[in-house]
GROMACS .gro file of C-alpha atoms in nm:
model
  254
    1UNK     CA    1   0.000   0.000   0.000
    2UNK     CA    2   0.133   0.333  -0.085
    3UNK     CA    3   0.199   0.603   0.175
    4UNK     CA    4  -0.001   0.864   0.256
    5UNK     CA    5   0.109   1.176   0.154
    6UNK     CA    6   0.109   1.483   0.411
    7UNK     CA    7  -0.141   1.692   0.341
    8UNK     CA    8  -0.286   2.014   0.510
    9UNK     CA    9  -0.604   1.929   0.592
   10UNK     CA   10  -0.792   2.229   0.714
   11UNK     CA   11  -0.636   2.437   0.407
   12UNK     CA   12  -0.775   2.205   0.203
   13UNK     CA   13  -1.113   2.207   0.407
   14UNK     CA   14  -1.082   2.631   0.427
   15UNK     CA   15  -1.075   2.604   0.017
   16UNK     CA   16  -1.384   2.368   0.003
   17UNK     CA   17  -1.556   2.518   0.247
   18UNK     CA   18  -1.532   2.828   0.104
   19UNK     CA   19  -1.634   2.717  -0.258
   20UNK     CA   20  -1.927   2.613  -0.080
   21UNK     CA   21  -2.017   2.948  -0.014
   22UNK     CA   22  -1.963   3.098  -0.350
   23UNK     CA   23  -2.209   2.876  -0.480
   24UNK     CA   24  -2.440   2.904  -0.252
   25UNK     CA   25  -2.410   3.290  -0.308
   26UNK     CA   26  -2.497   3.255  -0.665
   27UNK     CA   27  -2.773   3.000  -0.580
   28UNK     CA   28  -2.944   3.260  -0.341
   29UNK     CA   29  -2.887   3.545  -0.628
   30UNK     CA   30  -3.044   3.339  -0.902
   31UNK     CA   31  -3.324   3.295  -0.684
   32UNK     CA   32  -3.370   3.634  -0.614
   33UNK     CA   33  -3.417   3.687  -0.920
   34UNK     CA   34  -3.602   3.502  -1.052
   35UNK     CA   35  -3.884   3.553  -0.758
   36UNK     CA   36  -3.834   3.918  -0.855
   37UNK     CA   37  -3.885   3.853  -1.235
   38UNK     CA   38  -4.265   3.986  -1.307
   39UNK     CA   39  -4.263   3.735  -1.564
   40UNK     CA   40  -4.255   3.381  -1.420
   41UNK     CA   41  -4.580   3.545  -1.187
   42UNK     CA   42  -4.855   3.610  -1.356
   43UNK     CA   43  -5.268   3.724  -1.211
   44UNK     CA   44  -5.557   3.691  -1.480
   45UNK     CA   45  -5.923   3.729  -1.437
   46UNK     CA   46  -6.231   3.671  -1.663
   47UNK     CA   47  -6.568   3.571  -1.646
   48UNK     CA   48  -6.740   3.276  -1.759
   49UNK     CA   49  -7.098   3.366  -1.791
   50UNK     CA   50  -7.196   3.006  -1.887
   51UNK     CA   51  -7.082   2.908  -1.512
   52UNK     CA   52  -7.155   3.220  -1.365
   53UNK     CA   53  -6.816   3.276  -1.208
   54UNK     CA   54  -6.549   3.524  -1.208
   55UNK     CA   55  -6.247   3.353  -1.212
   56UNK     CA   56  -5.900   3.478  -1.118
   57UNK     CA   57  -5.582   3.276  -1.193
   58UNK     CA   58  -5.254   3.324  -1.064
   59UNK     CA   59  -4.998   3.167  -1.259
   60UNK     CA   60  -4.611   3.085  -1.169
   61UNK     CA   61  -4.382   3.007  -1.483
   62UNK     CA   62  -4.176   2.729  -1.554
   63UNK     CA   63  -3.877   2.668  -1.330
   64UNK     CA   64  -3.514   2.797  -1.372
   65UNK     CA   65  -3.265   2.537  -1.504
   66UNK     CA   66  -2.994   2.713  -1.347
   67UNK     CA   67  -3.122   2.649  -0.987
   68UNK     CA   68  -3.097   2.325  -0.992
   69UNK     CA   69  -2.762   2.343  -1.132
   70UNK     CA   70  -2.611   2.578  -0.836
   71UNK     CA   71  -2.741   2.408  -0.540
   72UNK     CA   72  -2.589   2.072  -0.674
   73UNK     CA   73  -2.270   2.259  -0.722
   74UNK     CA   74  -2.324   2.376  -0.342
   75UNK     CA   75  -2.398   2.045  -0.162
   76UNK     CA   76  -2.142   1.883  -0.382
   77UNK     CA   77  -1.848   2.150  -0.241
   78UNK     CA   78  -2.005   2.143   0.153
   79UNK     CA   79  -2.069   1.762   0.146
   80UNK     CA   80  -1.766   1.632   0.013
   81UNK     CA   81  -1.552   1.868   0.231
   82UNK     CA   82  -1.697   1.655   0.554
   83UNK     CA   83  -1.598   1.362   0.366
   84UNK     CA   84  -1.218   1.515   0.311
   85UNK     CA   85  -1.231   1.597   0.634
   86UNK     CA   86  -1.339   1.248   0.750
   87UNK     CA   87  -1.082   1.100   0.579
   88UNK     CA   88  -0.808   1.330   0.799
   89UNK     CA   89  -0.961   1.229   1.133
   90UNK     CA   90  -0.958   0.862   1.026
   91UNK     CA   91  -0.540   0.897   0.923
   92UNK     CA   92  -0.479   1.097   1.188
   93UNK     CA   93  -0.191   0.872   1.352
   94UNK     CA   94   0.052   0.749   1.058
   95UNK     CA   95   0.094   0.410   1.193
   96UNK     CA   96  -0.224   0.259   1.181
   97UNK     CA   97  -0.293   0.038   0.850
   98UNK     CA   98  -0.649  -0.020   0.716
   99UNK     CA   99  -0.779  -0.253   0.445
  100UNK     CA  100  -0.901  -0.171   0.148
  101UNK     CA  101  -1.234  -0.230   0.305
  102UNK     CA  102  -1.182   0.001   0.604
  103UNK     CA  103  -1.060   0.280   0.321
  104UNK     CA  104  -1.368   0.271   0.120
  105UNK     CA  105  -1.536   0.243   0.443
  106UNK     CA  106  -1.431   0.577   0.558
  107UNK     CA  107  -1.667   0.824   0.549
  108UNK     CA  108  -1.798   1.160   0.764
  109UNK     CA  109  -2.097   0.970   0.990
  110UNK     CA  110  -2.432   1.083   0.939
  111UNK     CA  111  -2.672   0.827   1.067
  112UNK     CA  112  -3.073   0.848   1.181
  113UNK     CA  113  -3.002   0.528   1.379
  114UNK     CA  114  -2.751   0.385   1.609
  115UNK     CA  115  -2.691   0.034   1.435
  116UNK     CA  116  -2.396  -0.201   1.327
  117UNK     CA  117  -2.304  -0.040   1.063
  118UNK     CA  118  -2.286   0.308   1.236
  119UNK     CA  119  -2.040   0.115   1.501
  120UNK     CA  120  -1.808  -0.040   1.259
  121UNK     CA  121  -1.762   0.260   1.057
  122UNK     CA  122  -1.737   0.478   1.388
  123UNK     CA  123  -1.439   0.208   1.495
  124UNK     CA  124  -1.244   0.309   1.187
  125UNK     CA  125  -1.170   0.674   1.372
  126UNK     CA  126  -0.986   0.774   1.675
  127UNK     CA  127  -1.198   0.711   1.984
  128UNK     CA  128  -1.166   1.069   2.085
  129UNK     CA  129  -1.300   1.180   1.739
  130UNK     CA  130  -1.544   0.897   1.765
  131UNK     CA  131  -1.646   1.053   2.039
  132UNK     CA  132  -1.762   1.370   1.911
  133UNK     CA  133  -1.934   1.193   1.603
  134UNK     CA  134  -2.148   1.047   1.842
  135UNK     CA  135  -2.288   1.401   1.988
  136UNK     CA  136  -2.372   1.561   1.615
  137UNK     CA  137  -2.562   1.228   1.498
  138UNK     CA  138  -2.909   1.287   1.334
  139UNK     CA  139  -3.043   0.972   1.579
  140UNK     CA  140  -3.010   1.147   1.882
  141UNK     CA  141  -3.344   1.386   1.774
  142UNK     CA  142  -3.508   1.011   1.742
  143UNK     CA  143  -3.840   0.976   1.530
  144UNK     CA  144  -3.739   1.382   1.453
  145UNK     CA  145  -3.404   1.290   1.247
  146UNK     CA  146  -3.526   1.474   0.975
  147UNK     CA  147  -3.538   1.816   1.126
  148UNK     CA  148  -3.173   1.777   1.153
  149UNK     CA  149  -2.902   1.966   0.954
  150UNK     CA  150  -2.686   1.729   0.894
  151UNK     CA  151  -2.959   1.454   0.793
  152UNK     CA  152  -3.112   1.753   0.510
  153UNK     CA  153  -2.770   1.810   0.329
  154UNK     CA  154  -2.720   1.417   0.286
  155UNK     CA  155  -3.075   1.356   0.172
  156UNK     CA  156  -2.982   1.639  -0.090
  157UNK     CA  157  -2.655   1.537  -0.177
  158UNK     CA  158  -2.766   1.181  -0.228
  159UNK     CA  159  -3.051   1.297  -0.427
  160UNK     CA  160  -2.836   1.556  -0.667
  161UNK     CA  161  -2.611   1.227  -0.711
  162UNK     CA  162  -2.854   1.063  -0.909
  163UNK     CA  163  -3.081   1.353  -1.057
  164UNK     CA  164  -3.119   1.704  -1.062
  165UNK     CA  165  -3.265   1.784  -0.712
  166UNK     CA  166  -3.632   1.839  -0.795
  167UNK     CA  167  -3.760   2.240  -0.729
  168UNK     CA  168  -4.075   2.096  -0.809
  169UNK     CA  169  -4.264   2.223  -0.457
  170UNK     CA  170  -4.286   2.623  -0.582
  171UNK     CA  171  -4.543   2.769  -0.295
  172UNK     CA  172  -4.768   3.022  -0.408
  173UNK     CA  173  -4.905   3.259  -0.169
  174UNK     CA  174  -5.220   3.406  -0.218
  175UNK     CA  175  -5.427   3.696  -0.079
  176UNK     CA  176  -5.736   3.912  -0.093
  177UNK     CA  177  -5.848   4.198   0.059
  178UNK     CA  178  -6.140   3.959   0.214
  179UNK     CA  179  -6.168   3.767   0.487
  180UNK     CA  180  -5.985   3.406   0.435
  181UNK     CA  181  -6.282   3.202   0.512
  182UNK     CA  182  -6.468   3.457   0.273
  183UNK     CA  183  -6.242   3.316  -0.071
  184UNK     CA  184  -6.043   3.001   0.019
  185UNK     CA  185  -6.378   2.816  -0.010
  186UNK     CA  186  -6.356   2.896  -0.384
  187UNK     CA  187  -6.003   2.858  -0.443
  188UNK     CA  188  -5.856   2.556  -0.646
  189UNK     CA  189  -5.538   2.451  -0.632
  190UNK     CA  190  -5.327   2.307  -0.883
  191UNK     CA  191  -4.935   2.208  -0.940
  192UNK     CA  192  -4.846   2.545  -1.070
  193UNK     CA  193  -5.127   2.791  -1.019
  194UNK     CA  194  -5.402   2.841  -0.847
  195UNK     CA  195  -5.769   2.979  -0.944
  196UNK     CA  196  -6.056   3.100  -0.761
  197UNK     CA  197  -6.385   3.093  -0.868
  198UNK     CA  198  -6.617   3.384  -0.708
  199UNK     CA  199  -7.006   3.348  -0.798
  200UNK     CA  200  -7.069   3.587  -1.019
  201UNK     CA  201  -7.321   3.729  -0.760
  202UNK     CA  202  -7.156   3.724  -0.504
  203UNK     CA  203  -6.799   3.942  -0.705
  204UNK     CA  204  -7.088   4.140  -0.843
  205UNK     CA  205  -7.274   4.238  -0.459
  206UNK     CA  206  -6.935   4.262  -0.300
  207UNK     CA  207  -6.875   4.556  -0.107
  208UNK     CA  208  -6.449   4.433  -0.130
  209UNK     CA  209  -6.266   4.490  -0.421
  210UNK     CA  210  -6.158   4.157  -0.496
  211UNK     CA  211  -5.832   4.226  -0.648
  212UNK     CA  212  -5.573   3.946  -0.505
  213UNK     CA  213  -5.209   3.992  -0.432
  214UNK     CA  214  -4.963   3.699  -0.515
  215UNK     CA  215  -4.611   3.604  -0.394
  216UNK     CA  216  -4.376   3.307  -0.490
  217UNK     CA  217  -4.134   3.105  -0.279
  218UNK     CA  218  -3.916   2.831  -0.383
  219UNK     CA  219  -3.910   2.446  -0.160
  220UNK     CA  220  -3.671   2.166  -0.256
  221UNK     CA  221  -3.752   1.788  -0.219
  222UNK     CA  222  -3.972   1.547  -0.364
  223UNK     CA  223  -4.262   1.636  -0.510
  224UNK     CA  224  -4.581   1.573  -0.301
  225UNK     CA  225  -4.306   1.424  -0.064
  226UNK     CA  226  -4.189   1.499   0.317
  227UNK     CA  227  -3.912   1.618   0.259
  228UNK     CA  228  -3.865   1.984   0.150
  229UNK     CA  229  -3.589   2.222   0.234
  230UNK     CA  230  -3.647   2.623   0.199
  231UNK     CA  231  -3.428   2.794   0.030
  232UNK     CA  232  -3.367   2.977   0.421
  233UNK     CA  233  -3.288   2.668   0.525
  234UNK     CA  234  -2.987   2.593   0.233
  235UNK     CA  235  -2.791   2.888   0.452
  236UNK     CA  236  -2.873   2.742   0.774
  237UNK     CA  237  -2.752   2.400   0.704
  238UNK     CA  238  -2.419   2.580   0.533
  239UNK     CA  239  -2.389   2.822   0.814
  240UNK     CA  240  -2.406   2.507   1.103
  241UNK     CA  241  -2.165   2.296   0.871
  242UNK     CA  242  -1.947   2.601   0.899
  243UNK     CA  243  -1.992   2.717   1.212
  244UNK     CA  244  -2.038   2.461   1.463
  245UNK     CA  245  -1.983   2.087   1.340
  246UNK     CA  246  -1.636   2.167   1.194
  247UNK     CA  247  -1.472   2.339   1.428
  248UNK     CA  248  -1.589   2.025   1.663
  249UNK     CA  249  -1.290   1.851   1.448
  250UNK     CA  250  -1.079   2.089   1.362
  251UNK     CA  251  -0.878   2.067   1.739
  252UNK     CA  252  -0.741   1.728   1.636
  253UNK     CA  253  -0.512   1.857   1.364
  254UNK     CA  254  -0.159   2.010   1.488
   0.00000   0.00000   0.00000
């Protein structure tokens, strides 16, 4: 087996890390924009005398194709630094030998259960680093795993590995100057828009002008799934990555 070579692990992990962020940056400005664009957001209303409704339908346009591009650039860059610097923490002492099996093995330990497999790939690291694997673990929330951090990026970074990471869960908020319980009754919604039918005598007798107001945001998961991540919650997860499960490690290194 060849040597390892020396290598300066927390540079490296600084210059991951920090392409991370870059792309996140980008992914958040893309956004931005295209929320802002008046474009991909679109309120029309007509009448349909044969039904007797008036009908007003909000509209949201077809997704960017750059999105999904830039946030599987970011988890690629954040996730694979934890797996760089997994693979530091496992050779931290020169002199101990693994197999090929252990090597492949190796890998930063995210788990939503305590199991076998979490304990032989926990023996493959120091037991004081083992240690502190065993106080960030997505298991320790229990039957709530998947309000943890850690848990979200690998569910996306799994997912980006085998398709673009669906931004298929666009929410569309809705409002008129009316009570709720006045117009939800008549709303309808579908994938992407949403329509409300008024009576026609009732938008005709109304003392409100119905006029509604409409705002996009963007959710990433599967569609119709449990799983969704906000676009808010892409920084958090890159901010406690950053901020707090790193530096956990980064004491080991001389």
């Amino acid at each position: 087996m060849l040597p390892i070579p020396d290598r300066d692990v927390l540079t490296e992990l600084d210059m991951k890390t920090s392409r991370a962020q870059f792309h996140l940056d980008a992914l958040q400005a893309e956004m931005e924009r295209w929320l802002k664009d008046p474009k991909n957001l679109t309120i029309r209303e007509y009448t349909d005398f044969d039904k007797a409704v008036h009908i007003f339908r909000i509209d949201l346009a077809v997704n960017s194709k750059l999105i999904p591009v830039l946030i599987g650039d970011f988890l690629c860059c954040l996730r694979s630094a934890l797996e760089q610097l997994a693979w530091g923490l496992a050779h931290l002492y020169r002199n101990r030998h693994f197999t090929e099996k252990d090597e492949r093995n190796i890998s930063f330990l995210i788990f939503k259960q305590r199991d076998s497999t979490y304990e032989d790939r926990r023996a493959l690291f120091p037991s004081a680093v083992a240690e502190v694997f065993d106080g960030i673990q997505p298991y320790l929330r229990g039957d709530a795993y998947r309000d943890d951090p850690l848990w979200q990026l690998n569910e996306l970074w799994t997912m980006d590995k085998h398709r673009a990471i669906p931004m298929n869960c666009n929410v569309l908020n809705v409002s008129f100057p009316a009570p709720l319980e006045m117009w939800e009754r008549y709303a309808r919604h579908f994938e992407d828009r949403v329509e409300v039918h008024f009576p026609l005598a009732l938008f005709l007798s109304s003392e409100v002008h119905l006029k509604p107001t409409a705002s996009a945001d963007i959710l990433f998961g599967e569609r119709m799934g449990q799983f969704e991540i906000s676009r808010v919650r892409l920084r958090e997860i890159n901010d406690f990555v950053r901020n707090d499960v790193i530096p956990r490690f980064t004491g080991f290194f001389p």
